[in-house]
Coordinates of N, CA, C and O and ligand atoms in Angstrom, one line a residue:
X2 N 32.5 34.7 57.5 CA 31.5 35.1 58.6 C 30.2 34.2 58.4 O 29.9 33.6 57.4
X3 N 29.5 34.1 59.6 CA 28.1 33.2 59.7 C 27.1 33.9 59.3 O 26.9 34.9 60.1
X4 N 26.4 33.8 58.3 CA 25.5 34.9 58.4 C 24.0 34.3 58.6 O 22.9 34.8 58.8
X5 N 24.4 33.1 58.6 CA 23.1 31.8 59.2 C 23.1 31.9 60.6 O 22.1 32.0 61.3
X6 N 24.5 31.8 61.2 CA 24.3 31.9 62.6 C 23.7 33.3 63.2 O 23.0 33.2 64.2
X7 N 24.0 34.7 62.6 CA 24.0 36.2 63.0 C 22.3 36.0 63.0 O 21.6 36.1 64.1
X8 N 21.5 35.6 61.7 CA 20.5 35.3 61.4 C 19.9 34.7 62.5 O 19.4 35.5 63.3
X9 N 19.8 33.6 62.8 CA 19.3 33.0 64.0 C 19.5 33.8 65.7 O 18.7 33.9 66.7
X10 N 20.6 34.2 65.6 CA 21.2 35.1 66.6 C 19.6 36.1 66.4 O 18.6 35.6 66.9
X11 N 19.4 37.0 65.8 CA 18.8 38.3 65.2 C 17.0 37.8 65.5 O 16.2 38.6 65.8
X12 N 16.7 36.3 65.2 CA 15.7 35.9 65.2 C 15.4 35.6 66.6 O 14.3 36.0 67.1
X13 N 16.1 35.1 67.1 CA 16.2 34.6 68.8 C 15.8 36.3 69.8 O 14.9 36.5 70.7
X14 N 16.5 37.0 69.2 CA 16.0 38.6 69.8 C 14.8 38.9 70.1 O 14.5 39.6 71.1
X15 N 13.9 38.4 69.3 CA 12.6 38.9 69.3 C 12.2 38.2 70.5 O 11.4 38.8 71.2
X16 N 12.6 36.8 71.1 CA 12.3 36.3 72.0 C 12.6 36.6 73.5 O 12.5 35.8 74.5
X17 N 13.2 38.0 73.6 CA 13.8 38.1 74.9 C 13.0 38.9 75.9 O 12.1 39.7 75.6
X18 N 13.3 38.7 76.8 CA 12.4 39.1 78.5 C 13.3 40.3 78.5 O 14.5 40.2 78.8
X19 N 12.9 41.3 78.2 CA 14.1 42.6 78.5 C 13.0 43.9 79.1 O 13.2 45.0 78.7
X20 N 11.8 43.7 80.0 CA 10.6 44.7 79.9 C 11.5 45.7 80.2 O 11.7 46.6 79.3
X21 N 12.4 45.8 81.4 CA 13.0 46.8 81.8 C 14.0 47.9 81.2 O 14.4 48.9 81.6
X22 N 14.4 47.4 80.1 CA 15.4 48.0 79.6 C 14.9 48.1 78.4 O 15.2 49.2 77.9
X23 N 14.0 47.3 77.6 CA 14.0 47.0 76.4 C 14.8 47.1 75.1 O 14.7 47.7 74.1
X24 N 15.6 46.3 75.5 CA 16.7 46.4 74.8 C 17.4 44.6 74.7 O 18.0 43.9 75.5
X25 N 17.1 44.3 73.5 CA 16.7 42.9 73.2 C 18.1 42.3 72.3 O 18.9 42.6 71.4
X26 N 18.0 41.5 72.9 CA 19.8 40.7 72.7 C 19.4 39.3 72.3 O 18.6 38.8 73.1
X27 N 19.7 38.9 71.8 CA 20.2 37.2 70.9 C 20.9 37.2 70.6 O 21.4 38.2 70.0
X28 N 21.7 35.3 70.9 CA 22.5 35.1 70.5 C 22.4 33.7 70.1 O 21.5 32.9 70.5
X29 N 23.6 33.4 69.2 CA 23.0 31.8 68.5 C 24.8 31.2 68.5 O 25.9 31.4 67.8
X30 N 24.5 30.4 69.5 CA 26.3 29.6 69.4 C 26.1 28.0 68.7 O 25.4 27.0 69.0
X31 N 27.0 28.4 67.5 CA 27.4 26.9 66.9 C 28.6 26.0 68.0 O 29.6 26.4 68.5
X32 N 27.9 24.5 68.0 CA 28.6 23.5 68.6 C 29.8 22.7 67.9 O 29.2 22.6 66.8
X33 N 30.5 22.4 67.8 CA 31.5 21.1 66.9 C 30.7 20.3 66.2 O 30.8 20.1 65.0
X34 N 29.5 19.7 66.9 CA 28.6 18.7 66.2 C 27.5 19.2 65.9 O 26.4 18.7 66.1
X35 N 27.8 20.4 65.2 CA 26.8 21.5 63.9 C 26.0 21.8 64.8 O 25.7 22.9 64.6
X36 N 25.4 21.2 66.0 CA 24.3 22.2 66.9 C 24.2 23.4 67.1 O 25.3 24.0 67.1
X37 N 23.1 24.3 67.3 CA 23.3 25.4 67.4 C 22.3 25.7 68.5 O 21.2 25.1 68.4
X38 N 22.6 26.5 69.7 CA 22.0 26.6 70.6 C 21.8 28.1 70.4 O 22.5 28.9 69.8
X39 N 20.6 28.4 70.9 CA 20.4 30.1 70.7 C 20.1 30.5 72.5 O 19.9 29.7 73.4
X40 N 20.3 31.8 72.6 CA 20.3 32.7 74.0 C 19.6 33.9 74.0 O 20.0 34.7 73.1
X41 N 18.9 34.3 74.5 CA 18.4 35.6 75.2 C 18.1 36.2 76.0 O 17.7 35.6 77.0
X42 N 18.3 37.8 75.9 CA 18.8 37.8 77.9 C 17.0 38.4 78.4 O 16.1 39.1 78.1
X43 N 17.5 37.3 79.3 CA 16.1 37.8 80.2 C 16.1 38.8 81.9 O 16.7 38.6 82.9
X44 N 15.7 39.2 81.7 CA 16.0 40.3 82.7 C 15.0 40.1 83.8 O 14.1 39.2 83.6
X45 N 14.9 41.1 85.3 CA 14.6 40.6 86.4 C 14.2 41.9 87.1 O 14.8 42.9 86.7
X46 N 13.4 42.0 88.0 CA 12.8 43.4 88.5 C 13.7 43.7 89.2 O 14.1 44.8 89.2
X47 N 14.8 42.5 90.5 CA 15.8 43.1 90.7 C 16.6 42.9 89.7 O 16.8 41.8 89.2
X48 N 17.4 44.2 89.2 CA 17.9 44.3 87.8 C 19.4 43.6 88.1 O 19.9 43.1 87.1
X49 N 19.9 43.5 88.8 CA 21.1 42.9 88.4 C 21.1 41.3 88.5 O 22.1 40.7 88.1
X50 N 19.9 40.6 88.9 CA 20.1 39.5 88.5 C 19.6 39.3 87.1 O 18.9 38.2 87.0
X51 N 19.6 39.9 86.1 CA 19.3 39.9 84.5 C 20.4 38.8 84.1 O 21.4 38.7 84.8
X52 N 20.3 38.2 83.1 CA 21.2 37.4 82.7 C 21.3 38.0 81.2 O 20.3 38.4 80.5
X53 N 22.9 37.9 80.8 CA 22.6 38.2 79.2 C 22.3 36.8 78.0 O 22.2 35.6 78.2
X54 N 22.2 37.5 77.0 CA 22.0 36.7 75.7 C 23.3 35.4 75.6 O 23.0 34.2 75.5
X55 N 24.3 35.9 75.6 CA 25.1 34.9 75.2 C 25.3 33.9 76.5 O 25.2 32.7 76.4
X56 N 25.5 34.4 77.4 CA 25.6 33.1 78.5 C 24.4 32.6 78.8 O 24.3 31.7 79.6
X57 N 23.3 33.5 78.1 CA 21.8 31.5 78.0 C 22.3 30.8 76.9 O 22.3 29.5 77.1
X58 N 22.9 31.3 75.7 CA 23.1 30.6 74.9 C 24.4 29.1 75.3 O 24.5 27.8 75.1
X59 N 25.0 29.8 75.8 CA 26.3 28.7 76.2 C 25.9 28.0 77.8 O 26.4 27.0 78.3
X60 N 24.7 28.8 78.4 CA 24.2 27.7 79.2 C 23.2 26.4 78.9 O 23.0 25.4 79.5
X61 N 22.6 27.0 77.6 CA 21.9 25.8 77.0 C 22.9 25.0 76.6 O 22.9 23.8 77.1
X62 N 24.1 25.5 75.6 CA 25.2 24.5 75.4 C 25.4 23.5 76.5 O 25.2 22.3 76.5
X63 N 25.9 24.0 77.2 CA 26.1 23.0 78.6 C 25.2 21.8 79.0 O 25.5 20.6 79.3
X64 N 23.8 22.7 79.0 CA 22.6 21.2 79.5 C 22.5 20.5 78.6 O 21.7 19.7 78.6
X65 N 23.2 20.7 77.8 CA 23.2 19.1 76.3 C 24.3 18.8 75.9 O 24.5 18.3 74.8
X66 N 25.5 19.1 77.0 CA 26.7 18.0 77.1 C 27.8 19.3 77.1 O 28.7 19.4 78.0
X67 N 27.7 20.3 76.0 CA 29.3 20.9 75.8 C 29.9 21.3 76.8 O 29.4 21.2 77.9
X68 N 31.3 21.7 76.5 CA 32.2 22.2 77.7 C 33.1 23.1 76.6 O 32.8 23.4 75.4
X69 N 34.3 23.6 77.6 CA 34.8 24.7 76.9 C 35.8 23.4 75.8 O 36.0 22.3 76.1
X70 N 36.1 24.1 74.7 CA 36.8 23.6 73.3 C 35.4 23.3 72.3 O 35.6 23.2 71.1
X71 N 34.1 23.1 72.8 CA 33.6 22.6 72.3 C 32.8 23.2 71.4 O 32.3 22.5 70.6
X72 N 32.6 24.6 71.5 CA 32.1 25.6 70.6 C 32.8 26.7 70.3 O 33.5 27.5 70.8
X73 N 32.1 26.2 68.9 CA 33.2 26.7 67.7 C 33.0 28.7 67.4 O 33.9 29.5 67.4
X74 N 31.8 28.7 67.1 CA 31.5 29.9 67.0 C 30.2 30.3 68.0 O 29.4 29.5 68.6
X75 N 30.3 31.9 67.9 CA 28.9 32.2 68.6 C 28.6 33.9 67.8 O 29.4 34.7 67.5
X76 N 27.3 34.0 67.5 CA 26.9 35.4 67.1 C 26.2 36.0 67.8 O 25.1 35.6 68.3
X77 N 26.7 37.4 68.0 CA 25.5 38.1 69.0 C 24.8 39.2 68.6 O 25.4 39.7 67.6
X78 N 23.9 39.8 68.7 CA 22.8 41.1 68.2 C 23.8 41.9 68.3 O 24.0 42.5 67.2
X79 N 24.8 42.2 69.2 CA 25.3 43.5 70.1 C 26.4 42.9 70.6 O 26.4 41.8 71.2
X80 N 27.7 44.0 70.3 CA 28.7 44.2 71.5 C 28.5 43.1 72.7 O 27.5 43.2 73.4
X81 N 29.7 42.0 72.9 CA 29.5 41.3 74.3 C 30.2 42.4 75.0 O 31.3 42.9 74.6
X82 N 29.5 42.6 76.3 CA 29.6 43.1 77.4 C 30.6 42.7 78.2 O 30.6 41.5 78.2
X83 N 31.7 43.4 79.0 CA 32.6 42.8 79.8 C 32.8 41.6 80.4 O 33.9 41.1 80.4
X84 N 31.5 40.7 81.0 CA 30.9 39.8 82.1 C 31.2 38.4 80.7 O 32.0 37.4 80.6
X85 N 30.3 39.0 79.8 CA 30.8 38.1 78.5 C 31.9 37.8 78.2 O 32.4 36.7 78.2
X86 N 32.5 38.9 77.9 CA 33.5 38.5 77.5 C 34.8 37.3 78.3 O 35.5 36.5 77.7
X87 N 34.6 37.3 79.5 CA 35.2 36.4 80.0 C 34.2 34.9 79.9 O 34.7 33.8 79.8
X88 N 32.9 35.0 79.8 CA 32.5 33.9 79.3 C 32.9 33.2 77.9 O 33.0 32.0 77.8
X89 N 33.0 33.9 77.0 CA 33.6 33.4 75.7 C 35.1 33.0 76.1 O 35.5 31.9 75.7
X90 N 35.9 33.8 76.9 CA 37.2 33.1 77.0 C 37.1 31.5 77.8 O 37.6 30.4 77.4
X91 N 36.4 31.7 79.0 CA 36.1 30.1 79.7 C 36.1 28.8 78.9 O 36.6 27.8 79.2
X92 N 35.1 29.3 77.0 CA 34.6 28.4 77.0 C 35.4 28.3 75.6 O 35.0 27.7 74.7
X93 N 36.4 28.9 75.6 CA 37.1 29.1 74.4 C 36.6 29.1 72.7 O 37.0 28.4 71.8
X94 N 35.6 30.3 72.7 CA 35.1 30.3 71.7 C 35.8 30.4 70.4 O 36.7 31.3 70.6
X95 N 36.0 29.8 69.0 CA 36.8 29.9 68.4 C 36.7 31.4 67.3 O 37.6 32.0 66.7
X96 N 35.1 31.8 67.4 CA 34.7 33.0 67.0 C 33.8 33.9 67.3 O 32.6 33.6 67.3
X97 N 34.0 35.0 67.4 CA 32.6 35.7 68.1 C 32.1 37.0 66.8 O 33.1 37.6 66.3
X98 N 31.3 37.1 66.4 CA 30.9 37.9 65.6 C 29.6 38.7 66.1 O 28.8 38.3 67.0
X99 N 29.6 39.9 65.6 CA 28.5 40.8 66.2 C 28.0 42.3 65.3 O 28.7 43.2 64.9
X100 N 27.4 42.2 65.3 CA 27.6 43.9 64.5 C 28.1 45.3 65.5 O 27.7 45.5 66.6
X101 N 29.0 46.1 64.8 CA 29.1 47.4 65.4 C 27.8 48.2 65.4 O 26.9 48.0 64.5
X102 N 27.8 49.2 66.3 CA 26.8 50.2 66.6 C 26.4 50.7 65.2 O 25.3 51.1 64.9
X103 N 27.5 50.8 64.2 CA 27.2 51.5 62.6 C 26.4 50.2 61.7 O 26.0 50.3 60.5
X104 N 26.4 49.4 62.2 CA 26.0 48.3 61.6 C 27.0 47.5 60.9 O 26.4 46.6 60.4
X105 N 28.0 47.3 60.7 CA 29.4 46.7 60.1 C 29.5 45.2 61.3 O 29.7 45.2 62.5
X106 N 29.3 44.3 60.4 CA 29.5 43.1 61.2 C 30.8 42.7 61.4 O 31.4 42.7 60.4
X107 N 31.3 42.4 62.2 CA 32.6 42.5 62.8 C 33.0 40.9 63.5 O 32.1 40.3 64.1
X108 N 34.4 40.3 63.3 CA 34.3 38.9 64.3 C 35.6 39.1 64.7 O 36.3 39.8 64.0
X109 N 36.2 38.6 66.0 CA 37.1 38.8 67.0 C 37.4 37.4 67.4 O 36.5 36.6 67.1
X110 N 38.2 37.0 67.9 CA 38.4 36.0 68.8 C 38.5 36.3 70.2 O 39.1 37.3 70.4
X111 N 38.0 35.7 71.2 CA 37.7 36.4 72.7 C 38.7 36.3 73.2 O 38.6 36.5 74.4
X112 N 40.4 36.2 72.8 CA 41.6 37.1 73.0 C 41.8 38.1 72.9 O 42.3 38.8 73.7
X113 N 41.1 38.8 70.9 CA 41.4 40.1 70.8 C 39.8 41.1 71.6 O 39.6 42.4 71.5
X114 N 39.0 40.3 72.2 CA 38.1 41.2 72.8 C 38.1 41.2 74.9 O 37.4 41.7 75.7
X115 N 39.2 40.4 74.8 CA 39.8 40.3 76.3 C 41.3 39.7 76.7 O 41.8 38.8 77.4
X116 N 41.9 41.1 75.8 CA 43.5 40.7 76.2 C 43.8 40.3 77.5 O 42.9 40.5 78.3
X117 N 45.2 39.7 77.9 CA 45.3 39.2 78.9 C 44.3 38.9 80.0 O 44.4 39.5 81.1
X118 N 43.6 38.1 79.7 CA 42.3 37.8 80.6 C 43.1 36.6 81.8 O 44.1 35.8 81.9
X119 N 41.6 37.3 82.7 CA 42.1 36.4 84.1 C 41.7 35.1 84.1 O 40.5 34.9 83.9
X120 N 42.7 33.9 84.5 CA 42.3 32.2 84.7 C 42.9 32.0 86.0 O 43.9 32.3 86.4
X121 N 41.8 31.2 86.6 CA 42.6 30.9 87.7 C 43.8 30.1 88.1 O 44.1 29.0 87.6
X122 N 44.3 30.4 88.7 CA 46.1 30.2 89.0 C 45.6 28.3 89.0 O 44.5 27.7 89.2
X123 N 47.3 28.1 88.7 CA 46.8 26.5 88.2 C 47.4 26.1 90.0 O 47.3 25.0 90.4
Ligands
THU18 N1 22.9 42.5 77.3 C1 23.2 41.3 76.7 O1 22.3 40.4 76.6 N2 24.4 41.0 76.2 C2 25.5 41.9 76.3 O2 26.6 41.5 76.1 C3 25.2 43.3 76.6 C4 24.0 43.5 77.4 C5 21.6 42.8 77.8 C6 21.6 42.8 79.3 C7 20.4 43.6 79.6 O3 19.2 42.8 79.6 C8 20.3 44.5 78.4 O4 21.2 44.0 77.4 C9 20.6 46.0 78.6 O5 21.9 46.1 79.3

């Protein structure tokens, strides 16, 4: 387990726009070429355009080249959320780690946290 990456993930939290909910998420995705991009979700008066933690993190990935294969791991504060979870599969994360609600840190591959997930028909 990363506990450098969970770390950074955990530190990135404090930085998040969540007035509404307050309930504060970071996440910190390692690249192939050791980069590490961090995410937090920032939220929005209309609440459903809130964005979460991990897909800032994999959208910063993006604006400095990656694509999916390209990141290796990612850690998050919290449980990824359904919406996530198909983002981790997109981008084929090789590991997702996060703590459970009891605190027990836990890592998955975004297979075992979105069986048969949907791709679009080739
Ligand atoms: N949130 C995340 O950032 N990631 C998740 O996977 C779960 C939910 C955020 C969205 C919203 O700003 C707040 O947590 C409460 O739902």
């Amino acid at each position: 387990m990363s506990d450098d990456l969970l770390a950074r993930a955990q530190a990135a939290a404090g930085r998040a726009y969540a007035p509404y909910s307050n309930y504060l998420v970071g996440a910190a995705v390692r690249a192939r070429s050791g980069r590490i991009y961090e995410g937090v979700n920032v939220e929005n008066a209309a609440y459903p355009l809130g964005i979460c933690a991990e897909r800032t993190a994999i959208a910063c990935a993006v604006v400095d080249g990656c694509g999916p294969g390209d990141l290796v791991e990612i850690a998050i504060t919290a449980s990824p959320c359904g919406g996530c979870r198909q983002w981790l599969h997109e981008f084929r994360l090789g590991r997702v780690t996060f703590p459970r609600a009891g605190g027990e840190v836990v890592s998955f591959t975004p297979g075992d946290l979105l069986p048969e997930a949907w791709d679009l028909p080739a």
